[in-house]
Amino acid sequence: MALRSAAAIVTSPRGLRLRFFSTTSTTSFTPPPTSPPSAREQAEPNPNLFVSGLSKRTTTEGLREAFSKFGEVVHARVVTDRVSGYSKGFGFVRYATLEDAKKGIEGMDGKFLDGWVIFAEYARPRQPPAENNAGPAFGNNMNPSYGRY
């Protein structure tokens, strides 16, 4: 067939030339094998929980109240936007014991809070900040030639 060739050139009634390329490949390219999406690695059990899926209207007090049903909450915090003051949709809850944290996950994971389904899991430890090799920060006037002619 003419369309199976590498390229077929067709002239339209107005004199425009169009190219149709074959859908069959003549190259030996094979795409890389796709692996099934891996589940996120689970954090080690600890008393600090990461809570996601929070409503913008959820407050720190509301988060503490909801999780205190399952054990002694030492600290609760909803992370908020600096400008609007609304929740960014996630927060942290710290329990007194590991057993209370486990009960908190079992009791609140996949449940509704302020009309939204929330997810609770063990928090991962914070990564150390990356070293910045870009040089001194903006505004550092320690350069000896600053202000000299």
PDB file of C-alpha atoms in Angstrom, residues 21-123:
ATOM      1  CA  PHE A  21       3.777   9.401   7.662  1.00  0.00           C
ATOM      2  CA  SER A  22       3.422   5.719   8.214  1.00  0.00           C
ATOM      3  CA  THR A  23       2.264   4.397  11.555  1.00  0.00           C
ATOM      4  CA  THR A  24       4.535   1.402  11.208  1.00  0.00           C
ATOM      5  CA  SER A  25       8.008   1.900  12.571  1.00  0.00           C
ATOM      6  CA  THR A  26      11.081   1.051  10.569  1.00  0.00           C
ATOM      7  CA  THR A  27      13.414   1.798  13.502  1.00  0.00           C
ATOM      8  CA  SER A  28      14.368  -0.610  16.249  1.00  0.00           C
ATOM      9  CA  PHE A  29      13.273   1.715  19.081  1.00  0.00           C
ATOM     10  CA  THR A  30      11.563  -0.060  21.949  1.00  0.00           C
ATOM     11  CA  PRO A  31      10.162   1.987  24.813  1.00  0.00           C
ATOM     12  CA  PRO A  32      11.484   1.258  28.298  1.00  0.00           C
ATOM     13  CA  PRO A  33       9.449  -1.243  30.271  1.00  0.00           C
ATOM     14  CA  THR A  34       6.883   0.352  32.509  1.00  0.00           C
ATOM     15  CA  SER A  35       6.916  -0.791  36.073  1.00  0.00           C
ATOM     16  CA  PRO A  36       3.763  -0.683  38.153  1.00  0.00           C
ATOM     17  CA  PRO A  37       3.510   2.472  40.263  1.00  0.00           C
ATOM     18  CA  SER A  38       5.156   1.779  43.576  1.00  0.00           C
ATOM     19  CA  ALA A  39       3.371   2.690  46.758  1.00  0.00           C
ATOM     20  CA  ARG A  40       5.003   5.372  48.857  1.00  0.00           C
ATOM     21  CA  GLU A  41       7.341   3.922  51.396  1.00  0.00           C
ATOM     22  CA  GLN A  42       5.842   3.811  54.844  1.00  0.00           C
ATOM     23  CA  ALA A  43       7.522   5.761  57.628  1.00  0.00           C
ATOM     24  CA  GLU A  44       8.625   4.012  60.774  1.00  0.00           C
ATOM     25  CA  PRO A  45       6.027   4.118  63.541  1.00  0.00           C
ATOM     26  CA  ASN A  46       6.480   7.184  65.739  1.00  0.00           C
ATOM     27  CA  PRO A  47       4.169   9.350  67.852  1.00  0.00           C
ATOM     28  CA  ASN A  48       4.125  12.134  65.237  1.00  0.00           C
ATOM     29  CA  LEU A  49       1.380  11.847  62.593  1.00  0.00           C
ATOM     30  CA  PHE A  50       1.042  13.567  59.224  1.00  0.00           C
ATOM     31  CA  VAL A  51      -2.578  14.428  58.413  1.00  0.00           C
ATOM     32  CA  SER A  52      -3.535  15.358  54.840  1.00  0.00           C
ATOM     33  CA  GLY A  53      -6.755  16.221  53.053  1.00  0.00           C
ATOM     34  CA  LEU A  54      -7.793  18.896  55.541  1.00  0.00           C
ATOM     35  CA  SER A  55     -10.399  21.503  54.669  1.00  0.00           C
ATOM     36  CA  LYS A  56      -9.335  25.142  54.383  1.00  0.00           C
ATOM     37  CA  ARG A  57     -11.635  25.811  57.326  1.00  0.00           C
ATOM     38  CA  THR A  58      -9.979  23.258  59.645  1.00  0.00           C
ATOM     39  CA  THR A  59      -8.265  24.865  62.633  1.00  0.00           C
ATOM     40  CA  THR A  60      -5.570  23.612  64.955  1.00  0.00           C
ATOM     41  CA  GLU A  61      -8.128  23.377  67.766  1.00  0.00           C
ATOM     42  CA  GLY A  62     -10.472  21.327  65.561  1.00  0.00           C
ATOM     43  CA  LEU A  63      -7.656  18.964  64.603  1.00  0.00           C
ATOM     44  CA  ARG A  64      -6.650  18.534  68.258  1.00  0.00           C
ATOM     45  CA  GLU A  65     -10.269  17.873  69.269  1.00  0.00           C
ATOM     46  CA  ALA A  66     -10.797  15.237  66.571  1.00  0.00           C
ATOM     47  CA  PHE A  67      -7.611  13.308  67.385  1.00  0.00           C
ATOM     48  CA  SER A  68      -7.870  13.597  71.186  1.00  0.00           C
ATOM     49  CA  LYS A  69     -10.640  10.967  71.129  1.00  0.00           C
ATOM     50  CA  PHE A  70      -7.956   8.322  70.534  1.00  0.00           C
ATOM     51  CA  GLY A  71      -5.304   9.305  73.063  1.00  0.00           C
ATOM     52  CA  GLU A  72      -3.377  12.121  74.712  1.00  0.00           C
ATOM     53  CA  VAL A  73      -2.461  14.716  72.097  1.00  0.00           C
ATOM     54  CA  VAL A  74       0.748  16.531  73.044  1.00  0.00           C
ATOM     55  CA  HIS A  75       0.801  18.896  70.063  1.00  0.00           C
ATOM     56  CA  ALA A  76      -1.386  19.567  67.022  1.00  0.00           C
ATOM     57  CA  ARG A  77      -0.788  22.031  64.211  1.00  0.00           C
ATOM     58  CA  VAL A  78      -2.555  22.863  60.968  1.00  0.00           C
ATOM     59  CA  VAL A  79      -0.101  24.369  58.472  1.00  0.00           C
ATOM     60  CA  THR A  80      -1.575  27.630  57.192  1.00  0.00           C
ATOM     61  CA  ASP A  81      -0.916  30.026  54.331  1.00  0.00           C
ATOM     62  CA  ARG A  82       0.927  33.154  55.514  1.00  0.00           C
ATOM     63  CA  VAL A  83      -1.191  35.520  53.441  1.00  0.00           C
ATOM     64  CA  SER A  84      -4.726  34.151  53.687  1.00  0.00           C
ATOM     65  CA  GLY A  85      -4.424  32.360  57.024  1.00  0.00           C
ATOM     66  CA  TYR A  86      -6.330  29.373  55.628  1.00  0.00           C
ATOM     67  CA  SER A  87      -5.165  25.789  55.982  1.00  0.00           C
ATOM     68  CA  LYS A  88      -2.810  24.469  53.305  1.00  0.00           C
ATOM     69  CA  GLY A  89      -4.596  21.125  53.573  1.00  0.00           C
ATOM     70  CA  PHE A  90      -2.254  19.284  55.918  1.00  0.00           C
ATOM     71  CA  GLY A  91      -1.082  19.270  59.495  1.00  0.00           C
ATOM     72  CA  PHE A  92       0.667  17.313  62.221  1.00  0.00           C
ATOM     73  CA  VAL A  93      -0.506  15.641  65.429  1.00  0.00           C
ATOM     74  CA  ARG A  94       1.891  14.381  68.114  1.00  0.00           C
ATOM     75  CA  TYR A  95       0.673  11.849  70.639  1.00  0.00           C
ATOM     76  CA  ALA A  96       2.215  11.022  74.017  1.00  0.00           C
ATOM     77  CA  THR A  97       2.726   7.348  73.153  1.00  0.00           C
ATOM     78  CA  LEU A  98       3.195   5.180  70.093  1.00  0.00           C
ATOM     79  CA  GLU A  99       0.072   3.180  70.997  1.00  0.00           C
ATOM     80  CA  ASP A 100      -2.060   6.332  71.022  1.00  0.00           C
ATOM     81  CA  ALA A 101      -0.632   7.298  67.613  1.00  0.00           C
ATOM     82  CA  LYS A 102      -1.595   3.891  66.220  1.00  0.00           C
ATOM     83  CA  LYS A 103      -5.124   4.296  67.575  1.00  0.00           C
ATOM     84  CA  GLY A 104      -5.267   7.789  66.061  1.00  0.00           C
ATOM     85  CA  ILE A 105      -4.371   6.460  62.616  1.00  0.00           C
ATOM     86  CA  GLU A 106      -6.861   3.606  62.874  1.00  0.00           C
ATOM     87  CA  GLY A 107      -9.585   5.942  64.110  1.00  0.00           C
ATOM     88  CA  MET A 108      -9.122   8.885  61.736  1.00  0.00           C
ATOM     89  CA  ASP A 109      -7.574   7.585  58.504  1.00  0.00           C
ATOM     90  CA  GLY A 110     -10.197   7.829  55.770  1.00  0.00           C
ATOM     91  CA  LYS A 111     -12.731   9.562  58.027  1.00  0.00           C
ATOM     92  CA  PHE A 112     -14.502  12.895  57.556  1.00  0.00           C
ATOM     93  CA  LEU A 113     -13.351  16.079  59.286  1.00  0.00           C
ATOM     94  CA  ASP A 114     -15.102  19.356  58.456  1.00  0.00           C
ATOM     95  CA  GLY A 115     -16.742  17.690  55.455  1.00  0.00           C
ATOM     96  CA  TRP A 116     -13.510  16.386  53.904  1.00  0.00           C
ATOM     97  CA  VAL A 117     -12.004  12.895  53.933  1.00  0.00           C
ATOM     98  CA  ILE A 118      -8.672  13.052  55.732  1.00  0.00           C
ATOM     99  CA  PHE A 119      -5.707  10.705  55.723  1.00  0.00           C
ATOM    100  CA  ALA A 120      -3.479  10.044  58.716  1.00  0.00           C
ATOM    101  CA  GLU A 121      -0.117   8.317  58.590  1.00  0.00           C
ATOM    102  CA  TYR A 122       3.139   8.264  60.508  1.00  0.00           C
ATOM    103  CA  ALA A 123       5.168  11.388  59.740  1.00  0.00           C
TER     104      ALA A 123
END
